[in-house]
Coordinates of C-alpha atoms and ligand atoms in Angstrom, one line a residue:
M1486 CA 2.5 42.5 -3.1
D1487 CA 4.9 43.7 -0.5
C1488 CA 4.9 40.5 1.5
G1489 CA 5.1 36.9 0.4
I1490 CA 2.2 34.6 -0.2
I1491 CA 2.0 31.7 2.3
P1492 CA -0.4 28.8 2.7
I1493 CA -3.4 29.5 5.0
R1494 CA -2.5 26.5 7.1
E1495 CA 0.8 28.2 8.0
V1496 CA -0.9 31.3 9.1
L1497 CA -3.2 29.2 11.3
G1498 CA -0.2 27.4 12.7
G1499 CA 0.5 30.5 14.9
G1500 CA 3.5 32.8 15.2
Y1501 CA 2.0 35.3 12.7
A1502 CA -0.2 37.4 15.1
G1503 CA 0.7 41.1 14.6
K1504 CA 2.6 40.3 11.4
K1505 CA 1.7 41.0 7.8
V1506 CA 1.0 38.1 5.5
G1507 CA -0.3 37.4 2.0
V1508 CA -2.7 34.6 1.1
R1509 CA -4.4 33.7 -2.1
G1510 CA -7.3 31.5 -2.8
W1511 CA -11.1 31.4 -3.4
I1512 CA -13.9 33.0 -1.4
Y1513 CA -15.5 30.3 0.6
R1514 CA -18.1 32.3 2.5
T1515 CA -19.0 36.0 2.4
R1516 CA -21.2 38.3 4.4
S1517 CA -21.1 42.1 4.6
S1518 CA -22.6 44.7 6.8
G1519 CA -22.0 48.5 6.3
S1520 CA -18.4 49.3 6.5
K1521 CA -17.2 45.7 6.8
A1522 CA -17.0 42.6 4.6
F1523 CA -16.5 39.3 6.4
L1524 CA -15.0 36.8 4.0
V1525 CA -13.6 33.3 4.5
V1526 CA -10.9 32.5 2.0
R1527 CA -9.8 28.9 1.2
D1528 CA -6.8 27.5 -0.4
S1529 CA -5.7 23.9 -0.7
S1530 CA -4.4 24.0 2.8
G1531 CA -7.3 25.4 4.8
I1532 CA -9.7 28.3 5.4
I1533 CA -9.2 31.7 7.1
Q1534 CA -11.3 34.6 7.9
V1535 CA -10.6 37.9 6.1
T1536 CA -12.3 40.9 7.6
A1537 CA -12.2 43.8 5.2
S1538 CA -12.9 47.3 6.5
R1539 CA -13.8 50.4 4.5
D1540 CA -11.2 52.5 6.4
E1541 CA -8.3 50.0 5.9
L1542 CA -8.6 49.5 2.1
P1543 CA -8.7 51.7 -1.0
E1544 CA -12.3 52.4 -1.9
R1545 CA -12.3 50.3 -5.1
E1546 CA -10.8 47.3 -3.3
F1547 CA -13.3 47.5 -0.5
D1548 CA -16.1 47.7 -3.0
D1549 CA -14.7 44.6 -4.7
A1550 CA -14.5 42.8 -1.4
K1551 CA -18.2 43.6 -0.8
K1552 CA -19.5 42.5 -4.1
A1553 CA -17.3 39.5 -4.7
L1554 CA -19.3 36.3 -4.7
I1555 CA -18.4 32.8 -3.5
E1556 CA -15.5 31.3 -5.5
T1557 CA -14.1 34.6 -6.6
S1558 CA -10.4 34.2 -6.8
V1559 CA -8.5 36.7 -4.6
V1560 CA -5.0 37.7 -3.4
V1561 CA -5.1 39.4 0.0
S1562 CA -2.5 40.8 2.3
G1563 CA -2.7 42.3 5.7
K1564 CA -2.1 42.0 9.4
V1565 CA -2.9 38.8 11.3
F1566 CA -5.0 39.0 14.5
E1567 CA -5.9 36.3 16.9
D1568 CA -9.6 35.9 17.2
K1569 CA -11.2 33.0 19.0
R1570 CA -14.5 33.3 17.0
A1571 CA -12.8 32.9 13.7
P1572 CA -12.4 29.5 12.1
G1573 CA -8.8 28.3 13.1
G1574 CA -8.5 31.2 15.6
Y1575 CA -6.9 33.9 13.4
E1576 CA -8.1 36.4 10.9
I1577 CA -6.5 38.8 8.5
H1578 CA -7.3 42.5 8.3
P1579 CA -6.3 43.3 4.7
D1580 CA -4.8 46.5 3.5
K1581 CA -4.7 45.0 0.0
F1582 CA -7.5 43.1 -1.6
G1583 CA -7.0 42.0 -5.1
V1584 CA -9.7 40.2 -7.2
V1585 CA -8.1 37.9 -9.7
S1586 CA -11.4 36.8 -11.3
F1587 CA -14.9 37.5 -10.2
A1588 CA -17.2 34.4 -9.9
D1589 CA -20.7 34.1 -11.3
V1590 CA -23.3 32.9 -8.9
F1591 CA -22.0 29.5 -7.7
P1592 CA -24.6 26.8 -8.4
I1593 CA -23.7 24.7 -5.4
T1594 CA -25.5 25.8 -2.2
K1595 CA -26.3 24.0 1.0
D1596 CA -28.6 20.9 1.0
Q1597 CA -28.3 19.8 -2.6
S1598 CA -29.0 16.3 -3.7
E1599 CA -26.2 13.8 -4.1
E1600 CA -27.2 13.6 -7.8
F1601 CA -26.9 17.4 -8.2
L1602 CA -23.5 17.3 -6.6
R1603 CA -22.4 14.5 -8.9
D1604 CA -23.7 16.3 -12.0
N1605 CA -21.5 19.2 -10.8
R1606 CA -18.6 17.2 -9.6
H1607 CA -16.2 19.5 -11.5
L1608 CA -17.2 22.2 -9.0
W1609 CA -18.0 20.0 -6.0
I1610 CA -14.4 18.8 -5.9
R1611 CA -13.7 22.3 -4.5
S1612 CA -15.7 21.4 -1.4
R1613 CA -13.8 20.8 1.9
Y1614 CA -15.5 17.3 1.9
M1615 CA -14.1 16.3 -1.4
T1616 CA -10.7 18.0 -0.8
A1617 CA -10.3 16.0 2.5
I1618 CA -11.1 12.7 0.7
M1619 CA -8.7 13.5 -2.2
K1620 CA -5.9 14.3 0.2
I1621 CA -6.5 11.0 2.0
R1622 CA -6.6 9.3 -1.3
S1623 CA -3.2 10.7 -2.1
T1624 CA -1.8 9.4 1.2
V1625 CA -3.3 6.0 0.5
T1626 CA -1.8 5.6 -3.0
G1627 CA 1.5 7.0 -1.8
A1628 CA 1.5 4.6 1.1
I1629 CA 1.0 1.6 -1.2
H1630 CA 4.0 2.6 -3.3
E1631 CA 6.1 3.1 -0.1
F1632 CA 4.9 -0.2 1.4
F1633 CA 6.0 -2.3 -1.5
R1634 CA 9.1 -0.4 -2.4
E1635 CA 10.4 -0.7 1.2
R1636 CA 9.9 -4.4 0.9
G1637 CA 11.9 -4.8 -2.3
Y1638 CA 9.0 -5.0 -4.8
C1639 CA 9.4 -3.6 -8.2
E1640 CA 6.7 -1.5 -9.8
F1641 CA 5.4 -3.2 -12.9
T1642 CA 3.0 -1.6 -15.3
P1643 CA 0.5 -3.9 -17.2
P1644 CA -1.2 -3.1 -20.5
I1645 CA -4.7 -1.6 -20.1
L1646 CA -5.9 -2.9 -23.4
Q1647 CA -6.1 -6.7 -23.1
P1648 CA -7.5 -9.4 -25.3
N1649 CA -8.7 -11.7 -22.5
Q1650 CA -11.0 -11.8 -19.5
C1651 CA -9.6 -12.8 -16.2
E1652 CA -12.4 -12.0 -13.8
G1653 CA -15.4 -13.0 -15.8
G1654 CA -16.5 -12.2 -19.4
S1655 CA -19.7 -10.5 -18.3
T1656 CA -18.0 -7.4 -16.9
L1657 CA -15.7 -6.7 -19.8
F1658 CA -15.7 -3.4 -21.4
E1659 CA -15.2 -3.8 -25.1
V1660 CA -13.1 -1.4 -27.1
K1661 CA -12.8 -1.0 -30.8
Y1662 CA -9.2 -1.7 -31.6
Y1663 CA -8.5 -0.7 -35.3
G1664 CA -10.6 -3.3 -37.1
E1665 CA -10.7 -5.7 -34.2
K1666 CA -12.0 -5.7 -30.6
T1667 CA -10.2 -5.8 -27.3
Y1668 CA -11.1 -5.0 -23.7
L1669 CA -10.2 -2.7 -20.9
S1670 CA -8.2 -4.2 -18.1
Q1671 CA -10.1 -6.0 -15.3
T1672 CA -6.9 -6.9 -13.5
W1673 CA -3.2 -6.9 -14.2
Q1674 CA -3.0 -10.5 -13.2
L1675 CA -2.2 -12.5 -16.3
Y1676 CA 0.6 -10.0 -17.2
A1677 CA 1.9 -9.9 -13.6
E1678 CA 2.2 -13.7 -13.6
A1679 CA 4.4 -13.4 -16.7
A1680 CA 6.6 -10.7 -15.1
I1681 CA 7.4 -12.5 -11.8
F1682 CA 9.8 -14.8 -13.7
S1683 CA 12.1 -11.9 -14.1
L1684 CA 11.2 -9.5 -11.3
E1685 CA 10.0 -12.0 -8.7
K1686 CA 8.2 -9.4 -6.5
I1687 CA 6.0 -6.8 -8.2
Y1688 CA 3.2 -4.4 -7.5
D1689 CA 1.2 -1.7 -9.2
V1690 CA -1.6 0.8 -8.7
S1691 CA -3.6 0.9 -11.9
P1692 CA -7.0 1.9 -13.4
T1693 CA -9.3 -1.1 -13.6
F1694 CA -12.5 -1.4 -15.5
R1695 CA -15.6 -3.5 -14.9
A1696 CA -19.0 -3.2 -16.4
E1697 CA -20.9 -3.8 -13.2
K1698 CA -24.5 -4.0 -14.2
S1699 CA -26.0 -3.3 -10.8
K1700 CA -26.2 -0.1 -8.8
T1701 CA -24.5 -0.6 -5.4
S1702 CA -22.7 1.7 -3.0
R1703 CA -19.5 -0.4 -3.4
H1704 CA -19.1 -0.8 -7.2
L1705 CA -17.5 1.5 -9.7
S1706 CA -17.1 0.8 -13.4
E1707 CA -13.7 2.5 -13.3
F1708 CA -11.7 2.0 -10.2
W1709 CA -8.1 1.7 -9.1
M1710 CA -6.6 -1.6 -8.0
A1711 CA -3.4 -2.0 -6.1
E1712 CA -2.1 -5.4 -6.9
M1713 CA 0.9 -7.5 -6.0
E1714 CA 2.3 -10.7 -7.3
A1715 CA 5.2 -12.7 -6.0
A1716 CA 7.2 -15.8 -7.1
W1717 CA 7.9 -18.4 -4.5
M1718 CA 5.0 -17.2 -2.3
E1719 CA 2.2 -19.4 -1.1
I1720 CA -1.2 -18.3 0.0
D1721 CA -0.7 -18.0 3.7
E1722 CA 2.3 -15.6 3.3
C1723 CA 0.4 -13.7 0.7
S1724 CA -2.6 -12.9 2.9
E1725 CA -0.2 -11.8 5.7
V1726 CA 1.3 -9.2 3.3
A1727 CA -2.2 -7.9 2.6
K1728 CA -2.8 -7.5 6.4
D1729 CA 0.5 -5.6 6.7
E1730 CA -0.3 -3.4 3.7
I1731 CA -3.7 -2.4 5.2
K1732 CA -2.1 -1.5 8.5
F1733 CA 0.6 0.5 6.8
I1734 CA -2.0 2.5 4.9
I1735 CA -4.0 3.2 8.0
R1736 CA -0.9 4.3 9.9
K1737 CA 0.1 6.7 7.1
V1738 CA -3.4 8.2 7.0
L1739 CA -3.4 8.7 10.8
E1740 CA 0.0 10.3 10.6
N1741 CA -0.8 12.7 7.7
N1742 CA -4.6 13.3 7.6
R1743 CA -6.0 13.9 11.0
D1744 CA -7.4 17.2 10.0
D1745 CA -9.0 15.7 6.9
L1746 CA -10.6 12.9 8.9
E1747 CA -12.0 15.6 11.2
V1748 CA -13.5 17.5 8.2
L1749 CA -15.2 14.2 7.3
G1750 CA -16.4 13.8 10.9
R1751 CA -14.6 10.4 11.0
E1752 CA -13.9 9.1 14.5
T1753 CA -10.6 7.3 14.5
A1754 CA -10.7 5.0 17.5
D1755 CA -11.5 1.9 15.4
L1756 CA -8.7 2.7 12.9
E1757 CA -6.2 3.1 15.8
H1758 CA -7.4 -0.2 17.2
C1759 CA -6.6 -1.8 13.8
L1760 CA -3.0 -0.8 14.1
N1761 CA -2.4 -2.9 17.2
A1762 CA -4.8 -5.7 16.7
S1763 CA -4.1 -8.8 14.7
F1764 CA -6.6 -9.4 11.9
P1765 CA -8.3 -12.8 12.3
T1766 CA -8.1 -15.4 9.5
I1767 CA -11.0 -17.8 9.2
T1768 CA -12.0 -20.3 6.5
Y1769 CA -15.1 -20.0 4.4
T1770 CA -16.4 -23.1 6.1
D1771 CA -15.9 -21.5 9.5
A1772 CA -17.7 -18.4 8.2
L1773 CA -20.7 -20.5 7.3
K1774 CA -20.7 -22.0 10.8
L1775 CA -20.6 -18.6 12.3
L1776 CA -23.5 -17.4 10.3
K1777 CA -25.5 -20.4 11.3
E1778 CA -24.7 -20.5 14.9
K1779 CA -24.7 -16.8 15.7
D1780 CA -27.2 -15.4 13.2
G1781 CA -29.3 -18.4 12.2
M1782 CA -28.4 -17.8 8.6
D1783 CA -28.3 -21.0 6.5
V1784 CA -26.0 -20.6 3.5
P1785 CA -25.6 -23.8 1.5
W1786 CA -22.0 -24.9 1.4
G1787 CA -20.6 -24.1 -2.1
K1788 CA -22.3 -20.8 -2.7
D1789 CA -20.1 -17.7 -2.8
L1790 CA -20.8 -15.2 0.0
R1791 CA -23.2 -12.4 -0.9
T1792 CA -23.0 -8.8 0.4
I1793 CA -25.6 -9.5 3.2
E1794 CA -23.6 -12.5 4.4
E1795 CA -20.3 -10.6 4.4
E1796 CA -21.9 -7.8 6.3
T1797 CA -23.4 -10.2 8.9
I1798 CA -20.1 -12.0 9.4
M1799 CA -18.4 -8.6 9.9
N1800 CA -20.8 -7.6 12.6
H1801 CA -18.8 -10.0 14.8
F1802 CA -15.5 -8.3 14.2
D1803 CA -13.9 -4.9 14.8
T1804 CA -10.9 -5.3 12.4
P1805 CA -10.7 -6.6 8.9
V1806 CA -10.9 -10.3 8.6
V1807 CA -9.3 -12.7 6.1
V1808 CA -11.6 -15.4 4.8
T1809 CA -9.8 -18.3 3.1
H1810 CA -10.6 -21.5 1.2
Y1811 CA -13.7 -20.6 -0.7
P1812 CA -15.3 -23.5 -2.7
K1813 CA -13.2 -24.2 -5.8
E1814 CA -16.3 -24.4 -8.1
A1815 CA -17.4 -20.9 -7.2
M1816 CA -14.0 -19.4 -7.9
A1817 CA -12.2 -17.9 -10.9
F1818 CA -10.4 -20.4 -13.2
Y1819 CA -6.9 -19.6 -11.9
K1820 CA -7.4 -20.3 -8.2
P1821 CA -5.9 -23.8 -7.5
V1822 CA -7.6 -26.5 -5.5
D1823 CA -6.2 -27.2 -2.0
P1824 CA -5.9 -30.9 -1.6
A1825 CA -4.7 -30.5 2.0
A1826 CA -7.1 -27.9 3.3
K1827 CA -8.3 -28.2 7.0
D1828 CA -12.0 -28.0 5.9
A1829 CA -13.2 -29.8 2.7
P1830 CA -9.8 -30.7 1.3
G1831 CA -10.0 -31.1 -2.5
Q1832 CA -13.1 -28.9 -2.7
V1833 CA -11.8 -25.5 -1.7
A1834 CA -9.3 -23.2 -3.4
K1835 CA -6.1 -21.6 -2.1
C1836 CA -7.6 -18.2 -2.0
F1837 CA -8.7 -15.4 0.3
D1838 CA -10.8 -12.3 0.6
M1839 CA -10.2 -9.6 3.2
L1840 CA -13.5 -8.1 4.4
A1841 CA -13.6 -4.7 6.1
P1842 CA -15.7 -4.0 9.2
K1843 CA -18.9 -1.9 9.2
G1844 CA -20.4 -3.1 6.0
Y1845 CA -17.6 -1.9 3.7
G1846 CA -17.3 -5.5 2.3
E1847 CA -14.5 -7.1 0.4
I1848 CA -11.4 -4.8 0.2
V1849 CA -8.9 -7.4 -1.0
G1850 CA -9.1 -10.5 -3.1
G1851 CA -6.2 -12.8 -3.7
S1852 CA -5.0 -16.4 -4.3
Q1853 CA -2.2 -18.7 -5.1
R1854 CA -2.2 -19.4 -8.8
D1855 CA -2.8 -22.7 -10.5
T1856 CA 0.3 -23.9 -12.3
D1857 CA -1.4 -27.0 -13.8
V1858 CA -2.2 -26.1 -17.5
E1859 CA -4.8 -28.9 -17.9
E1860 CA -6.7 -27.6 -14.8
L1861 CA -6.6 -24.1 -16.1
K1862 CA -7.9 -25.2 -19.5
K1863 CA -10.7 -27.2 -17.9
Y1864 CA -11.9 -24.2 -15.8
L1865 CA -11.6 -21.8 -18.7
E1866 CA -13.8 -24.1 -20.7
R1867 CA -16.3 -24.2 -17.8
D1868 CA -16.5 -20.4 -18.1
G1869 CA -17.1 -20.6 -21.9
E1870 CA -13.6 -19.4 -22.8
D1871 CA -11.5 -20.8 -25.6
P1872 CA -8.2 -21.9 -24.1
A1873 CA -6.5 -21.2 -27.4
N1874 CA -6.7 -17.5 -26.5
Y1875 CA -4.6 -18.1 -23.3
K1876 CA -1.6 -19.7 -25.0
F1877 CA 0.7 -16.9 -23.7
Y1878 CA -0.6 -17.5 -20.2
F1879 CA 0.1 -21.3 -20.4
D1880 CA 3.6 -20.5 -21.6
T1881 CA 4.3 -19.0 -18.2
R1882 CA 3.8 -22.5 -16.8
R1883 CA 6.0 -24.2 -19.4
Y1884 CA 9.3 -22.6 -18.6
G1885 CA 10.4 -23.0 -15.0
S1886 CA 7.0 -22.7 -13.3
V1887 CA 7.2 -21.8 -9.6
P1888 CA 4.5 -21.5 -6.8
H1889 CA 3.3 -17.9 -6.8
S1890 CA 0.5 -15.8 -5.4
G1891 CA -0.9 -12.3 -5.6
Y1892 CA -3.8 -10.1 -4.6
G1893 CA -5.7 -7.0 -5.6
L1894 CA -6.7 -4.3 -3.2
G1895 CA -9.6 -2.1 -4.1
V1896 CA -8.2 1.4 -3.6
E1897 CA -11.7 3.1 -3.4
R1898 CA -13.1 0.4 -1.1
V1899 CA -10.2 1.1 1.3
I1900 CA -10.7 4.8 1.0
A1901 CA -14.4 4.5 1.6
W1902 CA -13.9 2.5 4.8
I1903 CA -11.1 4.7 6.1
C1904 CA -13.1 7.9 5.4
G1905 CA -16.3 6.4 6.6
L1906 CA -18.1 7.3 3.3
E1907 CA -21.7 6.2 2.6
N1908 CA -20.9 5.6 -1.1
I1909 CA -17.8 4.5 -2.9
K1910 CA -18.6 7.2 -5.6
D1911 CA -17.1 9.8 -3.3
A1912 CA -13.8 7.9 -3.0
I1913 CA -12.8 8.8 -6.5
P1914 CA -12.8 12.3 -8.0
F1915 CA -14.9 11.6 -11.1
P1916 CA -16.9 8.4 -10.6
R1917 CA -17.9 6.2 -13.5
T1918 CA -20.9 3.9 -12.8
L1919 CA -23.7 2.1 -14.6
A1920 CA -25.6 5.4 -14.6
R1921 CA -22.8 7.9 -15.0
C1922 CA -19.9 8.6 -17.3
S1923 CA -19.7 12.4 -16.9
P1924 CA -18.6 15.0 -16.2
Ligands
LIG2434 O1 -11.5 -9.8 -6.1 P1 -11.1 -9.2 -7.4 O2 -12.0 -9.4 -8.5 O3 -9.6 -9.8 -7.7 C1 -9.0 -9.7 -8.9 O4 -9.2 -9.0 -9.8 C2 -7.7 -10.4 -8.8 N1 -7.2 -10.7 -10.2 C3 -6.6 -9.6 -8.1 C4 -5.3 -10.3 -8.0 O5 -5.2 -11.3 -7.4 N2 -4.3 -9.7 -8.6 O6 -10.8 -7.6 -7.2 C5 -9.9 -7.2 -6.3 C6 -10.5 -6.1 -5.4 C7 -11.7 -6.5 -4.7 O7 -11.4 -7.1 -3.5 C8 -12.4 -5.1 -4.4 O8 -11.8 -4.5 -3.3 C9 -12.0 -4.4 -5.7 O9 -10.9 -5.0 -6.2 N3 -13.1 -4.3 -6.6 C10 -13.8 -3.2 -6.9 N4 -13.8 -1.9 -6.4 C11 -14.7 -1.0 -6.9 N5 -15.5 -1.3 -7.8 C12 -15.6 -2.5 -8.4 N6 -16.5 -2.7 -9.4 C13 -14.7 -3.5 -7.9 N7 -14.5 -4.8 -8.2 C14 -13.5 -5.3 -7.5
LIG2435 MG1 -13.1 -10.8 -5.3

């Protein structure tokens, strides 16, 4: 090559008209007629039209340009021309057209079923749709690290193989562990609670596993959770951190991924609104009142909120909402009772969920942590667990216990909402669900 290779996005950025550039990538679209081949080439940064002419290329190279199928890998160089009709406004007229590897007939064409695309996810991740989502995903996880590090949190990595449940035995994935059995992590929480006694403020972004036995558009069997845990922190402060984190993530996506949101056809007005709005906090009891008064829905006090109820509540809001103080009896064993709650003191827990608008459901779940070992034992027994298996956890309460709180943010739930996806399966490159563990 007599000129350097540059990203396609750079060519489209302007300043190259009349100059010679080199690009490399994969054929995205192709069509030829007589002495011309009209190709669109994509790389990780964008797509550009390449118009190959018989009289500007050596014969063999022009023949290659004509016969190369979609996904053929190519290295091209030539002069850049401005052309309003071309995607991005520029095209290249190559004087060199090198095929790196010819592609077979690509199995993915227009209008294929979601299932077919998921069966071929290893190829579908080349689509502009999946590329845009994966770029946004990278911004989201990067933003999470940045958010916590800026605030003095230390990254702490939990074990993935864990002997105990924390979020309910029924969704554990069992793993053979030499002669014994163990489980894949449902949450980092029990280990995070041990680590705050040295690090105080910690966070992580880790793979998380739950055997979710129903098919929904919001549940994955393998997902990533961004969690935080902090010593000396009570529940109110904790839910404010979650609000700030969500805003921080949205700001970063709007700063870095406007083009990607456009590829997805995602309008951004509601996301921009979230940056300047304050997210309401309501209690569970208030939420039930709202459902009754505004929607005529009668949910008996004490029942956890179902998807339909969460969605109905969220029809009344245009930003995420924090719902606090769920009934203690419906909660996980580690969420402490709040004896001084505004509504139903002594019957609700110091906990919160953050719900996203537009039916995306619970994006964050968190709580203060019970420090009373007897209470913890009682509720573990309620759940059919043997407290003897939690000795290490009780130890964390025995040596200088402090008030502490934490939450987990569902990374794919947040991505699905920000990207406006119909199904959470597209928020992760290779989804694992009840029905799928391949490719
Ligand atoms: O509400 P969850 O179950 O909370 C916990 O696991 C706590 N131990 C976290 C903590 O306090 N450190 O899960 C947290 C979030 C949910 O709000 C949801 O966004 C997401 O994780 N989530 C899932 N996302 C995708 N697929 C699933 N099956 C999910 N289950 C939970
Ligand atoms: Mg939850």
